[in-house]
């Protein structure tokens, strides 16, 4: 017998994870419905994968912070498995597995739950849901334009506008051009970008120290900081001369303007992204003043599939988490309230009427109404209070006298009006 058998168990959910009580579940479903419906409107198809993956899928590319945040364990067969920290590697794996059968470009979306052993700060938890939308096999900037349109239309569907949120965009090739310009060897650039991604979160002296640990000289760090203070693409173009990244980004911006979302995009040379698989456009969405953790992040990753052993297949997409957006919508008082929940509540007066209550309830449900049957047999006043709490529209009272005449008392909970209605009419109307 276990010695802990009689000890009370910890009722808290695991640190960093959430329980979704019905009131939170309503909000979660509201958000997921917007994500799903907007994706479907854009012609994206839904996919899913198991939350468990081989740990190797994430650890092949060492250096990314995400590989240090893995929840991993050996299963009973000795396999090293991980709870997925993000969906992109699973997506790449699924595409590669069916590479020959799939006709590109693919437009796929998913709403997976992801797990990362994060340091807990506002907007970052150890479990979150993340809407992923990706276009696989489209090398042109039209893919970015479509991805941005999808993202921003979903935000407008949540009631947000360009005065509240912004997508800060950059291109990894611009960052490579800057690093090459200040003589950072190509093979060192990926490591330096991992540090650059942390710039906003670090005190300036620590940032400098970390860059120096990556073999950068003080002069190079100063030059880099100068570049990172450039406000516009024009300013950078003058400094860098031509850069493929600048040309591509201009093209993306023009297409997004045509899509009607121009006011949302803002060039920001400090956007790097923590995942090293990005090769072109990179972006993060935040509130205008950037006071939150990123609401959404993504970009172009044209070599990820080939690093898993497949062909070079261009890809672009984003992950949009459910945690920060809820904080943002709550701060802006834009979370919805849910008024109408149930069409009917059926109330038997005594045990005698329970059978009839079940029968009427199911007949109403069969014609598509939502119905709660209250079996408490409490005083009618009490049950009506509960009906109010549940935001029921109409109550069906089953009293013996009316039932004997084949009728029920129908009460409109808004107007408080009552009328006698034939059961036949109620269930057939
Ligand atoms: P990511 O920037 O690591 O990108 O995550 C994307 C979004 O997921 C973040 O902007 C945030 O909304 C949410 N998120 C990430 N970690 C947490 C956390 N610990 N707690 C709460 N929310 C979080 C990726 O995961 C890429 N795979 C996205 C992507 C898809 N790129 C291309 N396709």
Short mmCIF file of C-alpha atoms and ligand atoms in Angstrom, two decimals:
data_model
loop_
_atom_site.label_atom_id
_atom_site.label_comp_id
_atom_site.label_asym_id
_atom_site.label_seq_id
_atom_site.Cartn_x
_atom_site.Cartn_y
_atom_site.Cartn_z
CA UNK A 1 0.00 0.00 0.00
CA UNK A 2 1.33 3.43 -0.91
CA UNK A 3 2.28 5.64 2.05
CA UNK A 4 0.80 8.69 0.34
CA UNK A 5 -2.63 7.09 -0.08
CA UNK A 6 -4.37 9.14 2.58
CA UNK A 7 -2.66 12.47 1.92
CA UNK A 8 -4.80 15.08 0.19
CA UNK A 9 -3.77 15.56 -3.43
CA UNK A 10 -2.69 18.90 -4.85
CA UNK A 11 -5.76 20.44 -6.48
CA UNK A 12 -3.80 23.10 -8.32
CA UNK A 13 -3.25 22.62 -12.04
CA UNK A 14 0.41 22.04 -12.98
CA UNK A 15 2.42 25.29 -12.72
CA UNK A 16 2.09 27.28 -15.91
CA UNK A 17 -0.92 25.34 -17.22
CA UNK A 18 -4.53 26.42 -17.23
CA UNK A 19 -7.89 24.90 -16.47
CA UNK A 20 -10.71 26.08 -18.67
CA UNK A 21 -13.90 26.45 -16.64
CA UNK A 22 -17.07 26.95 -18.73
CA UNK A 23 -16.79 30.76 -18.70
CA UNK A 24 -13.20 30.57 -20.03
CA UNK A 25 -14.14 27.84 -22.46
CA UNK A 26 -16.75 30.13 -24.05
CA UNK A 27 -14.07 32.73 -24.72
CA UNK A 28 -11.65 30.12 -26.01
CA UNK A 29 -14.26 28.76 -28.42
CA UNK A 30 -15.11 32.28 -29.57
CA UNK A 31 -11.43 32.90 -30.39
CA UNK A 32 -10.91 29.50 -32.05
CA UNK A 33 -14.06 30.01 -34.15
CA UNK A 34 -12.71 33.31 -35.46
CA UNK A 35 -9.36 31.68 -36.25
CA UNK A 36 -10.96 28.65 -37.91
CA UNK A 37 -13.62 30.53 -39.87
CA UNK A 38 -11.20 33.17 -41.17
CA UNK A 39 -8.77 30.44 -42.29
CA UNK A 40 -11.58 28.59 -44.07
CA UNK A 41 -12.65 31.86 -45.76
CA UNK A 42 -9.13 32.11 -47.19
CA UNK A 43 -9.23 28.56 -48.51
CA UNK A 44 -6.92 27.06 -45.86
CA UNK A 45 -7.43 23.40 -44.91
CA UNK A 46 -7.24 22.16 -41.33
CA UNK A 47 -4.73 19.51 -40.21
CA UNK A 48 -3.60 18.13 -36.86
CA UNK A 49 -0.84 15.95 -35.39
CA UNK A 50 -0.22 14.26 -32.06
CA UNK A 51 1.12 16.40 -29.23
CA UNK A 52 3.86 13.78 -28.77
CA UNK A 53 6.76 13.83 -31.21
CA UNK A 54 10.24 12.35 -31.31
CA UNK A 55 12.44 14.80 -29.39
CA UNK A 56 14.89 14.66 -32.28
CA UNK A 57 12.47 16.68 -34.40
CA UNK A 58 13.31 19.70 -32.25
CA UNK A 59 16.87 19.04 -31.15
CA UNK A 60 18.42 18.57 -34.60
CA UNK A 61 18.97 22.30 -34.82
CA UNK A 62 20.84 23.10 -31.59
CA UNK A 63 21.05 26.62 -30.21
CA UNK A 64 17.42 27.72 -30.32
CA UNK A 65 15.99 28.51 -26.90
CA UNK A 66 13.06 26.24 -27.67
CA UNK A 67 15.28 23.15 -27.50
CA UNK A 68 16.10 24.02 -23.89
CA UNK A 69 12.41 24.34 -23.04
CA UNK A 70 11.33 20.87 -24.11
CA UNK A 71 9.10 18.71 -21.96
CA UNK A 72 10.69 15.39 -22.86
CA UNK A 73 10.82 11.87 -21.41
CA UNK A 74 11.67 8.30 -22.31
CA UNK A 75 8.61 6.16 -22.95
CA UNK A 76 8.47 2.52 -21.83
CA UNK A 77 9.95 1.47 -25.17
CA UNK A 78 12.95 3.71 -24.55
CA UNK A 79 12.05 6.35 -27.15
CA UNK A 80 12.94 9.93 -26.30
CA UNK A 81 9.71 11.84 -26.86
CA UNK A 82 8.67 15.48 -26.42
CA UNK A 83 5.44 17.36 -26.01
CA UNK A 84 5.48 19.68 -29.02
CA UNK A 85 6.70 23.21 -28.21
CA UNK A 86 5.52 24.48 -31.63
CA UNK A 87 3.73 23.06 -34.67
CA UNK A 88 6.09 23.93 -37.53
CA UNK A 89 8.37 20.86 -37.23
CA UNK A 90 5.30 18.55 -37.17
CA UNK A 91 3.94 20.33 -40.24
CA UNK A 92 7.29 19.93 -42.02
CA UNK A 93 7.36 16.24 -41.07
CA UNK A 94 3.82 15.66 -42.35
CA UNK A 95 4.49 17.45 -45.64
CA UNK A 96 7.73 15.52 -46.19
CA UNK A 97 6.03 12.21 -45.50
CA UNK A 98 3.53 12.83 -48.31
CA UNK A 99 5.83 14.96 -50.45
CA UNK A 100 5.16 13.15 -53.68
CA UNK A 101 1.40 12.93 -53.29
CA UNK A 102 0.74 16.54 -52.26
CA UNK A 103 0.28 19.19 -54.89
CA UNK A 104 1.84 22.47 -53.95
CA UNK A 105 1.20 25.13 -52.86
CA UNK A 106 -0.56 23.93 -49.71
CA UNK A 107 -2.48 26.27 -47.45
CA UNK A 108 -2.91 24.54 -44.12
CA UNK A 109 -3.96 25.63 -40.63
CA UNK A 110 -4.16 24.06 -37.21
CA UNK A 111 -4.90 25.06 -33.59
CA UNK A 112 -2.50 22.89 -31.56
CA UNK A 113 -1.76 23.05 -27.85
CA UNK A 114 1.97 23.60 -27.31
CA UNK A 115 4.17 23.07 -24.26
CA UNK A 116 7.35 24.97 -23.35
CA UNK A 117 9.14 24.95 -20.03
CA UNK A 118 9.28 28.78 -19.98
CA UNK A 119 10.24 31.20 -17.29
CA UNK A 120 6.79 32.44 -16.37
CA UNK A 121 6.23 36.09 -17.21
CA UNK A 122 3.17 38.05 -18.34
CA UNK A 123 2.01 36.57 -21.62
CA UNK A 124 4.21 33.48 -21.37
CA UNK A 125 3.00 30.24 -19.86
CA UNK A 126 4.09 26.60 -20.02
CA UNK A 127 1.14 25.60 -22.16
CA UNK A 128 -0.70 27.58 -24.79
CA UNK A 129 -2.80 27.12 -27.87
CA UNK A 130 -1.39 28.50 -31.07
CA UNK A 131 -3.23 29.10 -34.34
CA UNK A 132 -0.81 28.13 -37.11
CA UNK A 133 -1.39 29.06 -40.74
CA UNK A 134 1.24 28.21 -43.34
CA UNK A 135 1.60 28.30 -47.10
CA UNK A 136 3.98 25.62 -48.34
CA UNK A 137 5.44 25.72 -51.84
CA UNK A 138 4.93 29.35 -52.82
CA UNK A 139 8.27 31.15 -53.33
CA UNK A 140 6.77 34.50 -54.32
CA UNK A 141 5.84 37.34 -51.98
CA UNK A 142 2.15 36.69 -52.69
CA UNK A 143 2.43 34.07 -49.95
CA UNK A 144 3.42 36.74 -47.40
CA UNK A 145 0.63 39.02 -48.69
CA UNK A 146 -1.93 36.27 -48.16
CA UNK A 147 -0.56 35.33 -44.75
CA UNK A 148 -0.72 38.97 -43.59
CA UNK A 149 -4.24 39.38 -45.02
CA UNK A 150 -5.41 36.28 -43.16
CA UNK A 151 -3.80 37.40 -39.91
CA UNK A 152 -5.16 40.94 -40.08
CA UNK A 153 -8.63 39.95 -41.19
CA UNK A 154 -8.85 37.62 -38.20
CA UNK A 155 -7.87 40.57 -35.97
CA UNK A 156 -10.54 42.77 -37.54
CA UNK A 157 -13.01 39.94 -36.96
CA UNK A 158 -12.08 40.22 -33.27
CA UNK A 159 -12.92 43.93 -33.38
CA UNK A 160 -9.32 45.20 -33.48
CA UNK A 161 -8.07 47.98 -35.76
CA UNK A 162 -4.83 49.54 -37.00
CA UNK A 163 -4.81 52.10 -34.18
CA UNK A 164 -4.50 49.27 -31.68
CA UNK A 165 -2.26 46.62 -33.23
CA UNK A 166 0.72 46.56 -35.54
CA UNK A 167 2.70 43.95 -37.41
CA UNK A 168 6.39 44.75 -37.09
CA UNK A 169 8.21 43.34 -40.12
CA UNK A 170 11.78 42.75 -41.16
CA UNK A 171 13.68 40.35 -43.39
CA UNK A 172 16.42 38.00 -42.22
CA UNK A 173 18.38 38.82 -45.39
CA UNK A 174 18.54 42.47 -44.27
CA UNK A 175 20.06 41.31 -40.98
CA UNK A 176 22.53 39.09 -42.85
CA UNK A 177 23.46 42.06 -45.03
CA UNK A 178 24.05 44.22 -41.93
CA UNK A 179 26.20 41.56 -40.28
CA UNK A 180 28.19 41.01 -43.47
CA UNK A 181 28.65 44.78 -43.82
CA UNK A 182 30.28 44.91 -40.37
CA UNK A 183 32.41 41.87 -41.23
CA UNK A 184 30.74 39.18 -39.14
CA UNK A 185 31.57 35.88 -40.88
CA UNK A 186 28.57 34.10 -42.35
CA UNK A 187 28.92 31.00 -40.17
CA UNK A 188 28.68 33.17 -37.03
CA UNK A 189 25.61 35.11 -38.09
CA UNK A 190 22.95 32.62 -36.98
CA UNK A 191 24.36 32.51 -33.43
CA UNK A 192 24.51 36.31 -33.28
CA UNK A 193 20.91 36.58 -34.41
CA UNK A 194 19.84 34.41 -31.47
CA UNK A 195 21.42 37.05 -29.20
CA UNK A 196 19.97 39.94 -31.24
CA UNK A 197 16.49 38.49 -30.76
CA UNK A 198 16.87 39.02 -26.99
CA UNK A 199 17.90 42.70 -27.34
CA UNK A 200 14.56 44.15 -26.12
CA UNK A 201 14.54 41.91 -23.04
CA UNK A 202 18.14 42.55 -21.91
CA UNK A 203 19.86 45.50 -20.20
CA UNK A 204 22.13 47.17 -22.86
CA UNK A 205 25.39 46.17 -21.12
CA UNK A 206 24.35 42.50 -20.92
CA UNK A 207 23.43 42.61 -24.61
CA UNK A 208 26.90 43.95 -25.47
CA UNK A 209 28.55 41.31 -23.27
CA UNK A 210 26.64 38.50 -24.95
CA UNK A 211 27.62 39.74 -28.41
CA UNK A 212 31.25 39.91 -27.32
CA UNK A 213 30.99 36.31 -26.13
CA UNK A 214 30.04 35.52 -29.74
CA UNK A 215 33.40 36.96 -30.89
CA UNK A 216 32.13 40.41 -31.84
CA UNK A 217 34.48 43.32 -31.19
CA UNK A 218 33.36 46.51 -29.42
CA UNK A 219 33.57 48.38 -32.72
CA UNK A 220 31.33 45.80 -34.41
CA UNK A 221 28.82 45.99 -31.56
CA UNK A 222 28.69 49.80 -31.89
CA UNK A 223 28.18 49.51 -35.64
CA UNK A 224 25.45 46.93 -35.13
CA UNK A 225 23.66 49.15 -32.61
CA UNK A 226 23.81 52.00 -35.13
CA UNK A 227 22.19 49.85 -37.77
CA UNK A 228 19.55 48.67 -35.31
CA UNK A 229 18.56 52.28 -34.62
CA UNK A 230 17.67 52.87 -38.30
CA UNK A 231 14.01 53.82 -38.47
CA UNK A 232 13.20 53.40 -42.14
CA UNK A 233 13.90 51.11 -45.06
CA UNK A 234 15.14 54.12 -47.07
CA UNK A 235 17.75 54.93 -44.42
CA UNK A 236 18.94 51.32 -44.44
CA UNK A 237 18.98 51.17 -48.24
CA UNK A 238 21.37 54.11 -48.25
CA UNK A 239 23.63 52.42 -45.70
CA UNK A 240 23.55 48.93 -47.20
CA UNK A 241 23.23 49.62 -50.89
CA UNK A 242 20.98 47.03 -52.55
CA UNK A 243 19.78 44.13 -50.40
CA UNK A 244 17.56 41.34 -51.64
CA UNK A 245 15.74 41.49 -48.33
CA UNK A 246 14.88 45.17 -48.75
CA UNK A 247 13.56 44.59 -52.27
CA UNK A 248 11.44 41.62 -51.18
CA UNK A 249 10.09 43.48 -48.17
CA UNK A 250 9.10 46.48 -50.30
CA UNK A 251 7.25 44.05 -52.57
CA UNK A 252 5.45 42.49 -49.59
CA UNK A 253 4.46 45.92 -48.28
CA UNK A 254 3.07 46.97 -51.68
CA UNK A 255 0.98 43.82 -51.95
CA UNK A 256 -0.32 44.20 -48.39
CA UNK A 257 -1.30 47.80 -49.23
CA UNK A 258 -3.29 46.48 -52.20
CA UNK A 259 -4.95 44.01 -49.85
CA UNK A 260 -6.17 47.00 -47.81
CA UNK A 261 -4.05 46.41 -44.71
CA UNK A 262 -1.31 48.99 -45.30
CA UNK A 263 -1.80 50.80 -42.00
CA UNK A 264 -0.99 47.73 -39.95
CA UNK A 265 2.52 47.05 -41.23
CA UNK A 266 5.59 48.78 -39.82
CA UNK A 267 9.19 48.14 -40.80
CA UNK A 268 11.27 47.31 -37.72
CA UNK A 269 14.91 46.32 -38.14
CA UNK A 270 15.04 44.98 -34.57
CA UNK A 271 12.70 42.06 -35.39
CA UNK A 272 14.87 38.93 -35.59
CA UNK A 273 12.76 36.02 -34.18
CA UNK A 274 14.14 33.39 -31.86
CA UNK A 275 13.79 30.40 -34.19
CA UNK A 276 16.75 29.95 -36.48
CA UNK A 277 14.85 28.36 -39.38
CA UNK A 278 13.62 31.68 -40.78
CA UNK A 279 15.28 32.71 -44.04
CA UNK A 280 13.36 35.77 -45.32
CA UNK A 281 10.45 37.87 -44.05
CA UNK A 282 10.14 37.82 -40.26
CA UNK A 283 7.40 39.51 -38.26
CA UNK A 284 5.80 39.92 -34.88
CA UNK A 285 2.43 41.41 -34.06
CA UNK A 286 2.05 43.55 -30.97
CA UNK A 287 0.02 46.46 -29.67
CA UNK A 288 1.08 49.78 -31.22
CA UNK A 289 3.32 50.75 -28.27
CA UNK A 290 4.88 47.23 -28.17
CA UNK A 291 4.04 47.03 -24.47
CA UNK A 292 3.05 43.34 -24.60
CA UNK A 293 4.94 40.17 -25.41
CA UNK A 294 4.47 39.28 -29.10
CA UNK A 295 0.85 38.42 -29.88
CA UNK A 296 1.86 36.48 -32.99
CA UNK A 297 5.08 35.66 -34.77
CA UNK A 298 6.12 34.14 -38.05
CA UNK A 299 8.01 34.42 -41.26
CA UNK A 300 9.46 32.66 -44.27
CA UNK A 301 11.41 29.45 -43.74
CA UNK A 302 12.55 28.20 -47.13
CA UNK A 303 15.13 25.66 -45.90
CA UNK A 304 13.45 23.91 -42.96
CA UNK A 305 12.08 21.05 -45.04
CA UNK A 306 15.44 20.44 -46.64
CA UNK A 307 17.17 20.33 -43.25
CA UNK A 308 14.83 17.41 -42.45
CA UNK A 309 16.12 15.63 -45.51
CA UNK A 310 13.54 16.71 -48.08
CA UNK A 311 13.76 18.92 -51.10
CA UNK A 312 14.01 22.73 -50.77
CA UNK A 313 10.36 23.72 -50.43
CA UNK A 314 9.60 27.38 -49.72
CA UNK A 315 7.26 28.05 -46.80
CA UNK A 316 5.80 30.96 -44.90
CA UNK A 317 3.45 31.14 -41.94
CA UNK A 318 2.74 32.24 -38.40
CA UNK A 319 1.87 31.08 -34.91
CA UNK A 320 -0.72 33.19 -33.09
CA UNK A 321 -1.05 32.30 -29.40
CA UNK A 322 -4.22 32.47 -27.30
CA UNK A 323 -2.61 34.00 -24.19
CA UNK A 324 -1.48 37.50 -25.12
CA UNK A 325 -4.42 38.23 -27.43
CA UNK A 326 -6.83 37.60 -24.55
CA UNK A 327 -4.88 40.09 -22.38
CA UNK A 328 -4.92 42.63 -25.21
CA UNK A 329 -8.65 42.24 -25.86
CA UNK A 330 -9.38 42.42 -22.15
CA UNK A 331 -7.28 45.62 -21.72
CA UNK A 332 -9.13 47.16 -24.68
CA UNK A 333 -12.49 45.97 -23.26
CA UNK A 334 -13.13 44.07 -26.47
CA UNK A 335 -13.87 40.65 -25.05
CA UNK A 336 -17.36 39.50 -26.00
CA UNK A 337 -20.10 38.78 -23.49
CA UNK A 338 -22.34 35.82 -24.06
CA UNK A 339 -25.96 36.71 -23.60
CA UNK A 340 -28.18 34.02 -24.91
CA UNK A 341 -27.32 30.53 -23.83
CA UNK A 342 -30.43 28.39 -23.83
CA UNK A 343 -33.69 28.54 -25.74
CA UNK A 344 -35.77 26.73 -23.12
CA UNK A 345 -35.83 25.48 -19.56
CA UNK A 346 -38.46 22.82 -18.87
CA UNK A 347 -39.65 22.67 -15.24
CA UNK A 348 -41.69 19.77 -13.85
CA UNK A 349 -43.78 20.84 -10.86
CA UNK A 350 -43.47 17.46 -9.08
CA UNK A 351 -42.06 13.96 -9.63
CA UNK A 352 -45.27 13.11 -11.51
CA UNK A 353 -44.32 15.39 -14.42
CA UNK A 354 -40.70 14.28 -14.84
CA UNK A 355 -41.44 11.80 -17.64
CA UNK A 356 -43.39 14.45 -19.58
CA UNK A 357 -40.56 16.95 -18.97
CA UNK A 358 -38.01 14.57 -20.50
CA UNK A 359 -40.27 13.90 -23.45
CA UNK A 360 -41.00 17.60 -24.16
CA UNK A 361 -37.30 18.52 -23.72
CA UNK A 362 -36.17 15.95 -26.25
CA UNK A 363 -38.85 16.88 -28.77
CA UNK A 364 -37.68 20.50 -28.56
CA UNK A 365 -34.02 19.41 -28.95
CA UNK A 366 -34.95 17.29 -31.96
CA UNK A 367 -36.18 20.41 -33.71
CA UNK A 368 -32.87 22.14 -32.93
CA UNK A 369 -33.54 24.09 -29.72
CA UNK A 370 -31.20 24.09 -26.74
CA UNK A 371 -33.03 22.90 -23.64
CA UNK A 372 -32.21 22.51 -19.96
CA UNK A 373 -34.54 20.37 -17.90
CA UNK A 374 -34.57 21.31 -14.21
CA UNK A 375 -35.26 18.21 -12.12
CA UNK A 376 -34.68 19.88 -8.74
CA UNK A 377 -38.42 20.07 -7.89
CA UNK A 378 -37.60 23.23 -5.96
CA UNK A 379 -40.08 26.10 -5.55
CA UNK A 380 -40.88 27.66 -8.93
CA UNK A 381 -39.50 31.04 -7.79
CA UNK A 382 -36.10 29.46 -7.08
CA UNK A 383 -36.00 27.62 -10.41
CA UNK A 384 -36.93 30.81 -12.28
CA UNK A 385 -33.96 32.52 -10.61
CA UNK A 386 -31.71 29.80 -11.97
CA UNK A 387 -33.27 30.22 -15.41
CA UNK A 388 -32.34 33.90 -15.24
CA UNK A 389 -28.76 33.04 -14.25
CA UNK A 390 -28.45 30.63 -17.19
CA UNK A 391 -29.88 33.32 -19.53
CA UNK A 392 -32.73 31.08 -20.64
CA UNK A 393 -35.11 32.72 -23.13
CA UNK A 394 -38.29 30.80 -22.36
CA UNK A 395 -39.42 28.59 -19.53
CA UNK A 396 -41.89 25.72 -19.93
CA UNK A 397 -43.77 25.13 -16.67
CA UNK A 398 -45.43 21.76 -16.27
CA UNK A 399 -48.36 22.07 -13.81
CA UNK A 400 -50.74 19.12 -13.30
CA UNK A 401 -53.92 21.01 -14.24
CA UNK A 402 -52.60 22.43 -17.50
CA UNK A 403 -50.96 19.11 -18.42
CA UNK A 404 -54.31 17.37 -17.92
CA UNK A 405 -55.62 19.70 -20.65
CA UNK A 406 -52.62 18.94 -22.89
CA UNK A 407 -51.07 22.34 -22.21
CA UNK A 408 -48.01 23.92 -20.57
CA UNK A 409 -47.39 27.40 -19.24
CA UNK A 410 -44.83 29.20 -21.40
CA UNK A 411 -43.02 32.12 -19.77
CA UNK A 412 -40.90 34.64 -21.66
CA UNK A 413 -37.99 35.42 -19.32
CA UNK A 414 -37.40 38.86 -20.81
CA UNK A 415 -40.93 40.24 -20.80
CA UNK A 416 -42.09 38.05 -17.87
CA UNK A 417 -45.30 37.36 -19.89
CA UNK A 418 -46.92 33.95 -19.46
CA UNK A 419 -49.39 32.14 -21.69
CA UNK A 420 -50.89 28.69 -21.93
CA UNK A 421 -49.72 26.78 -24.99
CA UNK A 422 -50.77 23.36 -26.32
CA UNK A 423 -47.86 20.87 -26.04
CA UNK A 424 -48.43 19.89 -29.64
CA UNK A 425 -47.98 23.49 -30.81
CA UNK A 426 -44.88 23.99 -28.67
CA UNK A 427 -42.99 20.99 -29.98
CA UNK A 428 -44.01 21.43 -33.59
CA UNK A 429 -43.64 25.22 -34.01
P1 LIG B 1 6.88 31.61 -31.73
O1 LIG B 1 7.20 33.05 -31.87
O2 LIG B 1 7.76 30.79 -30.90
O3 LIG B 1 6.76 31.01 -33.19
O4 LIG B 1 5.41 31.51 -31.16
C1 LIG B 1 4.33 32.11 -31.84
C2 LIG B 1 3.33 32.70 -30.88
O5 LIG B 1 2.92 31.72 -29.95
C3 LIG B 1 3.86 33.83 -30.01
O6 LIG B 1 3.83 35.06 -30.68
C4 LIG B 1 2.88 33.78 -28.87
O7 LIG B 1 1.62 34.33 -29.24
C5 LIG B 1 2.65 32.31 -28.70
N1 LIG B 1 3.53 31.73 -27.66
C6 LIG B 1 4.75 31.19 -27.82
N2 LIG B 1 5.24 30.76 -26.64
C7 LIG B 1 4.29 31.01 -25.72
C8 LIG B 1 4.17 30.79 -24.31
N3 LIG B 1 5.14 30.19 -23.61
N4 LIG B 1 3.05 31.19 -23.68
C9 LIG B 1 2.05 31.78 -24.37
N5 LIG B 1 2.09 32.01 -25.69
C10 LIG B 1 3.19 31.64 -26.37
C11 LIG B 1 6.50 29.70 -33.47
O8 LIG B 1 6.15 28.90 -32.65
C12 LIG B 1 6.57 29.36 -34.93
N6 LIG B 1 6.50 27.92 -35.06
C13 LIG B 1 5.46 30.07 -35.67
C14 LIG B 1 5.45 29.79 -37.13
C15 LIG B 1 4.53 29.06 -37.80
N7 LIG B 1 6.34 30.23 -38.00
C16 LIG B 1 6.02 29.79 -39.20
N8 LIG B 1 4.92 29.08 -39.09
#
